[in-house]
XYZ file of C-alpha atoms in Angstrom:
694
model
C 54.183 -69.139 -13.390
C 54.519 -72.073 -16.098
C 52.588 -71.805 -19.766
C 51.997 -74.545 -22.058
C 52.843 -73.647 -25.858
C 51.462 -75.325 -28.588
C 51.795 -74.912 -32.592
C 48.929 -76.456 -35.440
C 51.704 -77.940 -37.170
C 52.530 -81.420 -35.758
C 55.702 -81.047 -37.866
C 57.345 -78.295 -36.436
C 59.839 -79.496 -33.501
C 60.082 -76.845 -30.603
C 63.509 -76.309 -29.363
C 62.283 -76.091 -26.178
C 60.669 -79.459 -25.901
C 62.420 -82.680 -25.632
C 60.059 -85.051 -27.512
C 61.201 -87.853 -25.426
C 60.292 -86.662 -21.823
C 57.157 -85.313 -20.906
C 58.377 -82.373 -18.922
C 56.091 -78.845 -18.875
C 58.278 -76.471 -21.053
C 60.045 -73.439 -19.917
C 57.688 -69.939 -19.525
C 58.491 -67.676 -22.235
C 57.273 -63.952 -22.477
C 55.734 -62.916 -25.848
C 58.940 -60.668 -26.662
C 61.458 -63.659 -25.808
C 59.664 -65.888 -28.382
C 60.101 -62.835 -31.473
C 62.933 -64.647 -32.588
C 60.941 -67.953 -32.623
C 57.397 -66.953 -34.245
C 59.360 -64.422 -36.665
C 61.137 -67.686 -38.667
C 59.779 -71.207 -38.520
C 56.047 -70.068 -37.375
C 55.171 -67.925 -40.368
C 53.929 -70.597 -42.537
C 52.144 -71.848 -39.491
C 48.385 -70.903 -39.938
C 49.391 -67.404 -40.482
C 47.644 -65.607 -43.266
C 50.030 -62.631 -45.413
C 49.063 -59.521 -45.902
C 50.669 -57.347 -48.529
C 50.785 -53.764 -47.013
C 51.758 -50.857 -49.467
C 52.565 -47.621 -47.969
C 54.559 -44.603 -49.774
C 57.226 -46.617 -51.664
C 57.979 -49.564 -49.681
C 55.912 -52.872 -50.377
C 56.696 -55.659 -47.767
C 55.129 -58.896 -46.715
C 54.385 -59.261 -42.816
C 52.262 -62.198 -41.329
C 49.172 -61.285 -39.253
C 49.105 -64.073 -36.223
C 45.489 -64.542 -35.348
C 45.217 -67.518 -33.095
C 42.955 -65.683 -30.743
C 40.308 -65.725 -33.464
C 39.641 -69.470 -32.949
C 38.718 -68.607 -28.994
C 35.013 -68.861 -29.593
C 34.963 -72.342 -31.129
C 33.617 -74.298 -28.764
C 30.551 -71.947 -29.057
C 30.356 -73.318 -32.590
C 30.248 -76.990 -31.238
C 27.257 -76.263 -28.707
C 25.434 -74.268 -31.183
C 25.790 -75.746 -34.737
C 23.044 -74.032 -36.203
C 24.722 -70.928 -36.191
C 26.957 -69.415 -39.177
C 29.521 -66.440 -38.868
C 29.134 -63.903 -41.113
C 32.627 -62.440 -42.808
C 31.036 -59.361 -43.973
C 30.584 -57.684 -40.721
C 33.084 -56.889 -37.441
C 31.274 -55.866 -34.577
C 34.454 -54.387 -31.953
C 34.348 -52.083 -28.528
C 37.573 -49.823 -28.140
C 38.350 -50.432 -24.403
C 41.249 -48.840 -22.324
C 41.983 -46.773 -19.107
C 41.207 -43.635 -18.918
C 43.731 -41.222 -21.200
C 45.247 -44.537 -22.502
C 43.983 -42.854 -26.711
C 40.883 -44.509 -27.111
C 38.976 -41.650 -28.487
C 41.853 -40.076 -30.252
C 42.380 -43.584 -31.992
C 38.954 -43.368 -33.281
C 39.076 -40.024 -34.382
C 42.172 -40.989 -37.000
C 40.402 -43.636 -38.341
C 37.782 -41.661 -39.025
C 39.721 -39.320 -40.298
C 41.980 -40.951 -42.941
C 40.834 -40.756 -46.660
C 44.067 -41.659 -48.226
C 43.157 -44.410 -51.193
C 46.333 -46.877 -52.114
C 47.622 -48.491 -55.257
C 47.284 -51.977 -53.997
C 43.902 -51.883 -53.158
C 43.943 -50.315 -48.780
C 41.665 -47.850 -48.900
C 41.485 -46.879 -44.938
C 38.834 -44.900 -44.885
C 37.771 -43.512 -48.221
C 34.011 -44.971 -47.852
C 34.429 -44.815 -44.068
C 31.978 -43.320 -42.280
C 33.147 -39.724 -42.570
C 35.147 -38.303 -45.960
C 36.659 -35.136 -44.878
C 37.033 -32.082 -46.832
C 41.220 -30.596 -47.131
C 39.780 -27.419 -46.131
C 36.779 -28.918 -43.458
C 37.535 -27.904 -39.639
C 37.197 -31.419 -37.501
C 36.729 -30.732 -34.314
C 39.093 -32.805 -31.881
C 37.750 -35.863 -30.055
C 34.764 -36.202 -32.632
C 33.302 -39.128 -30.632
C 33.360 -36.951 -27.016
C 29.839 -35.148 -28.256
C 28.410 -34.257 -25.193
C 29.389 -30.661 -23.668
C 30.520 -32.079 -20.074
C 32.523 -34.770 -22.182
C 35.026 -32.044 -24.168
C 35.357 -30.146 -20.466
C 36.616 -32.589 -18.472
C 38.550 -34.609 -21.515
C 36.954 -37.763 -20.772
C 34.020 -40.576 -22.306
C 31.142 -40.729 -20.618
C 28.555 -42.459 -22.848
C 29.087 -45.446 -25.201
C 29.318 -44.140 -28.662
C 28.143 -45.866 -31.985
C 29.977 -45.481 -35.748
C 30.990 -47.873 -38.615
C 33.329 -47.983 -41.279
C 33.564 -50.034 -44.728
C 37.168 -51.772 -45.212
C 37.645 -53.856 -48.101
C 34.000 -54.828 -48.395
C 33.789 -55.449 -44.756
C 31.580 -53.318 -42.516
C 33.253 -52.515 -38.753
C 31.228 -51.387 -36.132
C 32.764 -49.228 -33.509
C 31.494 -48.744 -29.899
C 33.990 -46.045 -28.199
C 33.611 -46.739 -24.737
C 34.332 -44.624 -21.149
C 37.545 -45.964 -19.612
C 36.433 -44.566 -16.124
C 36.490 -47.038 -13.569
C 32.796 -45.091 -12.112
C 31.696 -46.071 -16.024
C 32.506 -49.347 -15.641
C 28.314 -50.415 -16.034
C 28.570 -48.633 -19.729
C 31.322 -50.992 -20.997
C 29.787 -54.050 -18.909
C 26.626 -53.170 -21.312
C 28.398 -52.604 -24.535
C 30.704 -55.731 -24.173
C 26.864 -58.061 -25.332
C 26.854 -56.060 -28.559
C 30.451 -57.552 -29.752
C 32.899 -60.055 -30.662
C 36.354 -58.536 -30.095
C 37.316 -55.381 -28.386
C 40.788 -53.488 -29.411
C 42.492 -53.150 -25.723
C 44.258 -49.912 -26.004
C 47.384 -49.636 -23.398
C 49.162 -46.754 -23.019
C 53.398 -47.482 -24.019
C 54.982 -46.005 -20.942
C 51.867 -46.736 -18.174
C 51.302 -50.038 -19.755
C 48.074 -51.980 -17.685
C 46.016 -49.846 -15.283
C 43.213 -50.718 -12.746
C 40.595 -50.511 -15.389
C 42.824 -52.486 -18.324
C 42.440 -55.075 -15.759
C 38.787 -54.360 -15.139
C 37.224 -54.404 -19.143
C 40.013 -57.559 -20.136
C 38.347 -59.162 -17.360
C 34.726 -58.683 -18.543
C 36.007 -59.247 -22.341
C 37.786 -62.538 -21.713
C 34.694 -63.737 -19.487
C 32.500 -63.026 -22.664
C 34.914 -65.139 -24.366
C 35.990 -61.970 -26.998
C 38.535 -61.605 -28.834
C 41.178 -59.451 -28.266
C 43.587 -57.042 -30.174
C 45.948 -55.145 -28.114
C 47.251 -52.235 -29.741
C 50.153 -49.941 -27.339
C 48.807 -46.416 -28.552
C 51.274 -43.330 -27.967
C 54.312 -45.076 -29.064
C 56.049 -42.339 -29.840
C 56.166 -41.202 -26.758
C 60.071 -40.159 -25.384
C 60.018 -42.699 -22.472
C 57.820 -45.517 -24.351
C 58.851 -49.156 -23.325
C 56.765 -51.265 -25.921
C 58.499 -54.580 -24.747
C 57.754 -53.852 -20.916
C 53.963 -52.934 -21.639
C 53.215 -55.976 -23.967
C 55.308 -58.255 -21.270
C 52.928 -56.614 -18.419
C 49.497 -56.959 -20.915
C 50.647 -60.992 -21.279
C 51.174 -61.408 -17.550
C 47.572 -59.881 -17.185
C 46.110 -62.481 -19.382
C 47.530 -65.491 -17.355
C 45.931 -63.742 -14.280
C 42.585 -63.349 -15.337
C 42.997 -67.197 -16.443
C 42.882 -66.399 -20.021
C 42.559 -69.393 -22.301
C 45.647 -70.436 -24.445
C 43.823 -68.912 -27.656
C 43.085 -66.111 -26.103
C 46.932 -65.489 -24.512
C 48.022 -65.481 -28.157
C 46.968 -62.500 -28.646
C 47.891 -59.887 -31.730
C 50.187 -56.817 -31.054
C 49.714 -53.428 -33.152
C 52.146 -50.575 -31.905
C 50.121 -46.996 -33.172
C 50.354 -43.134 -32.395
C 46.615 -42.300 -32.590
C 47.114 -39.086 -32.668
C 49.777 -39.135 -35.802
C 47.409 -41.704 -37.139
C 50.171 -44.171 -37.861
C 50.494 -47.735 -36.729
C 52.409 -51.274 -37.540
C 53.191 -54.610 -36.763
C 56.567 -53.300 -34.565
C 57.631 -50.499 -32.331
C 59.931 -49.218 -34.455
C 58.327 -49.871 -38.093
C 55.459 -47.805 -38.124
C 53.266 -47.581 -41.605
C 52.182 -44.030 -42.595
C 48.892 -45.360 -42.005
C 46.604 -47.392 -39.961
C 46.739 -50.368 -42.047
C 47.935 -52.997 -40.246
C 45.121 -52.420 -37.547
C 42.624 -52.551 -39.846
C 43.645 -55.279 -41.112
C 43.911 -56.936 -37.863
C 40.704 -56.198 -37.172
C 39.727 -58.178 -40.062
C 41.548 -61.327 -39.511
C 41.561 -61.302 -36.128
C 38.309 -60.156 -34.715
C 35.849 -62.909 -36.294
C 32.343 -62.382 -37.555
C 28.920 -62.503 -35.722
C 27.455 -65.467 -35.109
C 23.875 -65.706 -36.315
C 20.806 -67.498 -37.022
C 19.484 -65.732 -40.573
C 16.675 -68.341 -40.857
C 16.039 -68.133 -36.820
C 12.903 -66.303 -35.276
C 13.812 -62.518 -34.687
C 15.841 -61.646 -31.455
C 17.359 -58.281 -30.969
C 18.304 -57.181 -27.363
C 18.012 -53.492 -26.286
C 21.832 -52.703 -24.920
C 21.570 -48.886 -25.146
C 18.733 -46.144 -25.216
C 18.593 -43.005 -26.765
C 15.756 -40.091 -26.925
C 14.574 -38.126 -29.540
C 12.025 -35.371 -29.582
C 10.546 -36.399 -32.576
C 11.182 -39.738 -32.606
C 10.550 -40.478 -28.862
C 13.052 -43.565 -27.703
C 15.387 -45.342 -29.352
C 16.394 -48.876 -29.040
C 19.884 -49.564 -29.859
C 21.716 -53.387 -29.964
C 22.773 -55.860 -32.170
C 20.227 -58.765 -33.891
C 21.538 -62.105 -32.790
C 18.852 -63.725 -35.213
C 16.296 -63.364 -37.904
C 15.734 -60.305 -40.136
C 14.085 -56.891 -38.941
C 12.224 -55.011 -40.922
C 10.388 -51.165 -41.213
C 6.803 -51.196 -40.077
C 7.448 -55.492 -38.683
C 5.266 -56.282 -35.343
C 7.492 -57.508 -33.130
C 7.024 -59.028 -29.382
C 8.814 -57.002 -26.472
C 10.175 -59.669 -23.782
C 11.483 -59.282 -20.371
C 10.894 -62.600 -19.436
C 8.418 -65.630 -21.397
C 5.817 -64.746 -18.557
C 5.861 -61.193 -19.412
C 5.589 -59.720 -23.158
C 4.106 -57.095 -24.942
C 3.362 -56.133 -28.710
C 4.573 -53.472 -30.585
C 5.251 -51.883 -34.198
C 8.624 -51.097 -35.367
C 8.105 -47.005 -36.972
C 11.527 -46.423 -38.226
C 15.000 -48.980 -38.079
C 18.712 -47.206 -38.957
C 21.797 -48.474 -38.936
C 24.735 -46.356 -38.226
C 27.021 -45.408 -41.391
C 28.587 -41.965 -42.028
C 29.189 -40.892 -37.874
C 25.275 -41.042 -37.744
C 21.907 -43.306 -38.094
C 21.294 -43.943 -41.893
C 17.110 -45.073 -42.400
C 16.939 -48.367 -43.776
C 14.166 -51.134 -44.523
C 15.527 -53.891 -43.283
C 18.522 -55.296 -40.931
C 19.797 -58.647 -40.998
C 21.302 -60.431 -38.360
C 24.734 -59.516 -37.038
C 24.883 -56.026 -37.252
C 24.037 -53.195 -34.886
C 21.012 -50.939 -35.668
C 18.654 -48.753 -33.747
C 14.859 -48.758 -33.465
C 12.108 -46.666 -33.160
C 8.451 -47.027 -32.361
C 8.178 -49.016 -29.238
C 7.576 -46.097 -26.587
C 8.866 -47.825 -23.404
C 11.302 -50.024 -24.309
C 13.914 -50.469 -21.204
C 17.384 -51.631 -21.280
C 17.647 -55.406 -21.281
C 14.445 -56.174 -22.916
C 14.204 -58.679 -26.041
C 12.702 -57.376 -29.281
C 11.355 -60.984 -30.552
C 9.613 -62.099 -33.088
C 5.861 -61.890 -32.906
C 4.872 -65.429 -32.725
C 7.890 -67.706 -31.894
C 10.339 -65.187 -30.062
C 12.102 -66.125 -27.251
C 13.700 -63.638 -24.855
C 17.649 -63.115 -24.677
C 19.417 -63.435 -20.877
C 19.210 -60.216 -19.521
C 21.900 -58.019 -18.961
C 23.611 -58.024 -15.618
C 26.115 -55.571 -14.505
C 28.052 -55.320 -10.839
C 26.494 -53.761 -7.893
C 27.035 -50.117 -7.138
C 29.692 -48.926 -3.798
C 28.714 -45.371 -3.120
C 25.760 -43.519 -2.186
C 24.507 -40.163 -2.211
C 21.365 -38.178 -0.675
C 19.484 -36.207 -2.713
C 17.062 -33.791 -1.496
C 14.925 -30.647 -2.022
C 16.733 -27.262 -1.525
C 15.873 -26.254 1.374
C 18.270 -22.597 2.018
C 17.132 -19.346 1.871
C 18.063 -18.708 -1.681
C 15.399 -21.554 -3.142
C 14.146 -20.759 -6.379
C 16.178 -17.869 -7.603
C 18.181 -19.682 -9.992
C 16.511 -22.972 -10.930
C 13.146 -24.239 -12.629
C 12.298 -27.583 -11.567
C 12.594 -27.402 -7.324
C 9.882 -29.945 -6.383
C 10.475 -33.013 -4.952
C 8.545 -34.542 -7.322
C 9.879 -32.911 -10.297
C 13.602 -34.426 -8.409
C 11.579 -38.104 -7.643
C 10.805 -38.105 -11.351
C 14.374 -36.999 -12.513
C 16.233 -39.866 -10.552
C 13.649 -42.324 -11.655
C 13.848 -41.400 -15.111
C 17.805 -41.879 -14.901
C 17.807 -45.593 -14.192
C 15.777 -46.276 -17.416
C 19.673 -45.767 -18.858
C 21.931 -46.142 -16.230
C 21.654 -49.610 -15.239
C 25.054 -49.593 -12.872
C 22.845 -46.888 -11.006
C 19.858 -47.370 -7.965
C 17.821 -44.900 -6.254
C 15.791 -45.756 -3.464
C 13.613 -43.399 -1.402
C 14.830 -41.614 1.507
C 13.796 -41.291 5.468
C 11.655 -38.604 4.063
C 9.294 -38.022 1.061
C 11.734 -35.502 -0.138
C 15.167 -37.224 0.267
C 16.111 -40.008 -2.230
C 19.013 -42.276 -1.910
C 20.762 -42.399 -5.092
C 23.774 -45.363 -5.431
C 26.704 -45.447 -8.308
C 29.635 -46.859 -9.065
C 32.086 -44.141 -7.387
C 31.691 -40.670 -6.316
C 32.346 -39.551 -10.026
C 29.183 -41.596 -11.395
C 27.265 -39.850 -9.132
C 28.690 -36.307 -9.884
C 27.977 -36.301 -13.732
C 24.656 -36.826 -12.795
C 24.433 -34.385 -10.620
C 25.863 -31.473 -13.235
C 23.551 -32.957 -16.025
C 20.882 -32.180 -13.964
C 22.572 -28.857 -13.041
C 22.339 -27.761 -16.641
C 18.963 -28.850 -16.899
C 17.554 -26.594 -14.456
C 17.282 -28.578 -11.171
C 17.960 -27.172 -8.035
C 18.591 -29.123 -5.113
C 20.772 -30.394 -2.284
C 23.321 -33.687 -1.992
C 24.966 -34.927 0.847
C 28.481 -36.767 1.474
C 29.041 -39.776 -0.222
C 29.234 -42.934 2.131
C 30.423 -46.197 0.953
C 27.968 -49.352 0.938
C 28.535 -51.905 3.673
C 27.442 -55.414 3.873
C 26.946 -58.306 6.347
C 28.027 -61.661 6.279
C 27.659 -64.155 8.799
C 27.149 -61.608 11.768
C 30.886 -59.683 10.299
C 30.773 -55.931 8.310
C 32.122 -55.929 5.327
C 33.121 -52.405 3.593
C 34.111 -52.295 -0.408
C 38.071 -52.254 -0.892
C 39.326 -50.483 -3.841
C 43.318 -50.977 -5.722
C 44.683 -47.495 -6.070
C 47.626 -47.182 -8.361
C 49.568 -43.255 -8.022
C 52.162 -42.016 -10.402
C 54.047 -39.548 -8.395
C 57.615 -37.598 -8.790
C 59.929 -39.211 -6.066
C 60.522 -35.932 -4.320
C 57.063 -35.850 -3.275
C 56.725 -39.985 -2.841
C 57.100 -39.886 0.994
C 54.136 -37.249 1.628
C 52.146 -39.169 -0.215
C 52.839 -42.731 1.229
C 52.190 -41.162 4.808
C 48.885 -39.695 3.803
C 47.854 -43.173 1.981
C 48.925 -44.961 5.014
C 46.778 -42.244 7.690
C 43.754 -43.610 5.561
C 44.395 -47.356 6.074
C 45.789 -47.960 2.565
C 47.967 -50.897 2.327
C 50.992 -50.862 -0.341
C 51.283 -53.667 -2.954
C 53.473 -52.793 -5.312
C 56.362 -49.888 -5.919
C 58.164 -49.595 -8.936
C 59.709 -46.730 -10.903
C 58.366 -45.808 -14.488
C 60.327 -44.996 -17.259
C 63.286 -42.544 -17.414
C 61.416 -39.341 -15.850
C 62.118 -40.114 -11.960
C 58.496 -41.357 -11.414
C 57.385 -44.079 -9.051
C 54.476 -45.755 -9.331
C 52.683 -46.655 -6.206
C 49.903 -49.611 -5.737
C 47.850 -49.532 -2.626
C 45.107 -52.055 -1.594
C 42.545 -49.471 0.160
C 39.144 -48.823 1.603
C 36.543 -46.743 -0.500
C 35.976 -44.724 2.751
C 39.659 -43.965 2.615
C 39.253 -42.585 -1.011
C 36.510 -40.248 -0.455
C 38.585 -36.484 -0.530
C 41.761 -38.319 -1.241
C 42.236 -36.821 -5.207
C 42.446 -33.284 -3.837
C 44.906 -34.380 -0.882
C 46.954 -35.810 -2.874
C 47.021 -32.846 -5.044
C 48.574 -31.093 -2.492
C 51.009 -33.142 -0.928
C 52.372 -33.915 -3.963
C 52.329 -29.981 -5.699
C 49.878 -31.164 -8.144
C 52.056 -33.985 -9.786
C 50.767 -36.980 -8.662
C 47.812 -38.992 -10.821
C 45.436 -41.283 -8.853
C 43.449 -43.951 -10.707
C 40.959 -46.720 -8.453
C 39.091 -49.401 -9.079
C 36.692 -51.714 -7.480
C 38.497 -54.935 -6.395
C 36.143 -56.634 -3.506
C 34.498 -56.390 -0.068
C 36.432 -57.004 3.090
C 36.810 -56.666 6.799
C 35.853 -52.843 8.487
C 39.278 -50.818 8.384
C 38.604 -48.871 11.574
C 37.746 -45.325 11.602
C 39.094 -42.876 8.819
C 40.096 -39.040 9.273
C 39.326 -38.006 5.891
C 39.291 -33.977 7.017
C 41.519 -32.498 9.508
C 40.129 -28.894 9.698
C 36.789 -27.508 10.293
C 34.522 -24.962 8.399
C 33.980 -21.075 8.551
C 29.871 -20.405 8.924
C 28.061 -17.379 7.919
C 26.203 -16.454 10.925
C 23.565 -13.763 9.337
C 22.092 -13.219 6.134
C 23.279 -10.286 4.091
C 26.398 -9.351 1.427
C 29.941 -10.029 2.329
C 32.037 -6.974 2.750
C 35.425 -6.280 2.047
C 36.000 -4.897 5.781
C 34.649 -8.571 6.721
C 36.443 -10.794 5.049
C 40.109 -8.875 5.621
C 39.408 -10.075 9.248
C 37.828 -13.217 8.474
C 40.744 -14.708 6.387
C 42.966 -14.528 9.124
C 40.882 -17.506 10.474
C 41.739 -19.492 7.731
C 41.350 -19.101 3.488
C 37.758 -18.050 2.477
C 35.584 -19.599 -0.516
C 33.847 -16.006 -1.288
C 35.080 -12.793 -2.119
C 33.387 -9.167 -1.115
C 29.777 -8.406 -2.466
C 28.750 -12.073 -2.304
C 25.003 -12.790 -1.180
C 25.623 -15.076 1.862
C 22.460 -16.821 4.409
C 22.686 -18.011 7.846
C 24.700 -21.466 8.266
C 26.604 -21.581 4.631
C 29.882 -22.528 4.637
C 32.554 -19.389 3.372
C 35.864 -20.678 4.303
C 38.400 -23.607 5.875
C 38.946 -23.403 9.454
C 42.527 -23.236 9.951
C 42.439 -25.745 12.882
C 40.011 -28.480 13.795
C 35.881 -28.028 14.228
C 34.139 -25.074 12.731
C 34.223 -21.317 13.295
C 30.936 -19.138 12.989
C 31.953 -15.536 11.588
C 30.421 -12.316 10.488
C 31.537 -11.840 7.300
C 28.671 -9.120 6.045
C 29.844 -6.499 8.972
C 30.473 -2.831 7.805
C 32.938 -0.715 9.078
C 31.070 2.030 11.369
C 30.744 5.364 9.299
C 31.670 7.730 12.184
C 33.399 10.752 12.174
C 35.452 9.869 15.284
C 38.497 8.634 13.193
C 40.050 11.236 11.236
C 42.981 8.878 9.545
C 42.271 8.250 6.009
C 41.079 5.048 4.442
C 43.090 1.917 5.383
C 43.672 -0.087 1.539
C 42.822 -3.629 2.400
C 44.555 -6.810 0.645
C 42.271 -9.866 0.283
C 43.464 -12.768 -0.758
C 42.059 -14.906 -4.099
C 39.110 -16.936 -2.833
C 38.779 -20.733 -3.413
C 37.410 -21.500 -6.383
C 35.524 -24.987 -5.793
C 34.059 -27.265 -8.578
C 30.818 -29.688 -7.700
C 33.853 -32.636 -7.374
C 35.850 -30.468 -5.063
C 32.664 -29.208 -2.867
C 31.274 -32.950 -3.103
C 34.770 -34.382 -1.652
C 35.156 -31.623 0.943
C 31.847 -31.640 2.993
C 31.244 -33.610 6.309
C 28.681 -36.103 7.822
C 26.971 -32.474 9.075
C 27.250 -30.613 5.704
C 25.616 -30.445 2.395
C 25.982 -28.985 -1.182
C 23.660 -26.809 -2.579
C 23.320 -26.901 -6.174
C 21.567 -24.848 -9.022
C 22.098 -24.231 -12.415
C 24.515 -20.976 -11.504
C 25.805 -21.487 -8.175
C 27.483 -24.195 -6.011
C 27.338 -23.368 -2.081
C 28.158 -25.269 0.501
C 26.091 -25.631 4.241
C 25.457 -26.659 7.452
C 23.103 -29.611 7.411
C 19.906 -27.761 9.355
C 18.962 -31.012 10.755
C 21.926 -32.000 12.757
C 22.060 -28.540 14.231
C 18.465 -28.736 15.514
C 19.255 -32.396 16.968
C 22.343 -30.697 18.592
C 19.986 -27.943 20.178
C 17.710 -30.349 21.441
C 20.431 -32.320 23.516
């Protein structure tokens, strides 16, 4: 693989290129170019910045050819101008690479320097010395804090040297990729956060691919640089290779790299020379991310990229103003297409400042704002000028790959714990989810009380289930199934790229497990000095169902599994995802210690003594293939025939399965019963009736 290296100064003579010949120049990694760039190129197209941290003052060039990536757009739309006092950026990365922690550090810093560098005193939040600051302040959702992941994108803004920086924190998990795709419509550049040990991971590839397709400028942040096994050179080279694989332009490949420790709030232009704060990061954002293209005097245009709901204000549309000026009380046209428009009035207008919405009278093109007053606004619709407005292109996201069946609760315990139990309640809630979640689809099922919900992955749908459960809904869900396609009479199924980090001593068991699930190894390499191996597989999505628990069992809880959708491919054949059957209760009642003591010899139990059960409920895992019906409510006979004293019964600790575990566990003929207080599994009565009829 080769790459051309070009410089803007014609007087510069590259030592790698013979002027009398025209061969392709030698391919060089960014780290191999470091010595070359530091001296001769420092005077070419580089703005110098004086940074003062503590008692040290140094001058370092911030090189930003990447900001010229959008120049062709200026030629095509010469009437558009750059707005220099605003930067709109999204922070994107793989899950657990430190996006939200990095935003925390940006918000918490409040120190003012002598040379005019003030990271965040006039930023959004000024924290008092004695003020309690919650970790991951951007993860405001209870579910996000419990799981330690970002599920919904969040807006905030900071002010640095008279420039307002709108920051959008995005999810890192592949199942929420639709959220990232939407957000990229609002920004002109991204901070690509990469772990200093792991390097680019599957979701890194996905978000970078989308950012490059939009033509956005990219600043690469190598985060967690303080880790003992950090390998920054490898990470930068791997990221550079990823840019080339994704057909990035020469300007985009010439990205600015920043080394940072989000948890310590430090950043620098080299891995071994970090400043005392995030100064170099803010400088790079200002210099390398271009301002928004705007048509200030044009007709009003704003694309509704996100929707929020407030009990008092109703639906709130969030988006970037592309053209014109938006004012409070203004009458506008809301367009889905040129043929479908309606009129509305703006009741309130907000911009993001100080980590909250600040009411304003007007917003100019280029800024991100929140609009109230349009009750039926939908994501993807355009708020346009009443007389001359035209719709912007609609938002497109990738198709879902997994589906699950939702139905009303039919167990004997229906209505005991839930507030909303009817099919009408269930239908209204599911279709309401579509208003905000563009990557999800809902269809009516075979019966009036069944609905098919399709999403990007099992976690994507599980988060919806958990939210509905907390809202008071009671329902049942079936096992996840992949969405297949037929092309030219050939059955195609979705394939994903799975990466597994596992210690060497457990690698054999994990490789065997992935092989049984039709996985094909693509790559295997050592990671750091910790004796960890990184396995990369292409595997059918069917093979991933229930894989997470199986891999944790095979590796004794040490493996880390990450997946990302790759493409559709030929049907891989039958895959067995579970070797063991279920233990099923065959009568209603309350479980007893006497019955469980004998039942646990047949397998592992899900319940303890004193638990209410019903006929058909799954109470444990059978140690052999096939289901086994048990009586877990049997009581010891109360007779005086035996004179022996009571024997001490020793019971094993029951398995505590979460919602995710239950959904991974169930098979085709099983269901998960979801209520606000309980999660149970049961056999599907429709399959039992079908077996009896045979």
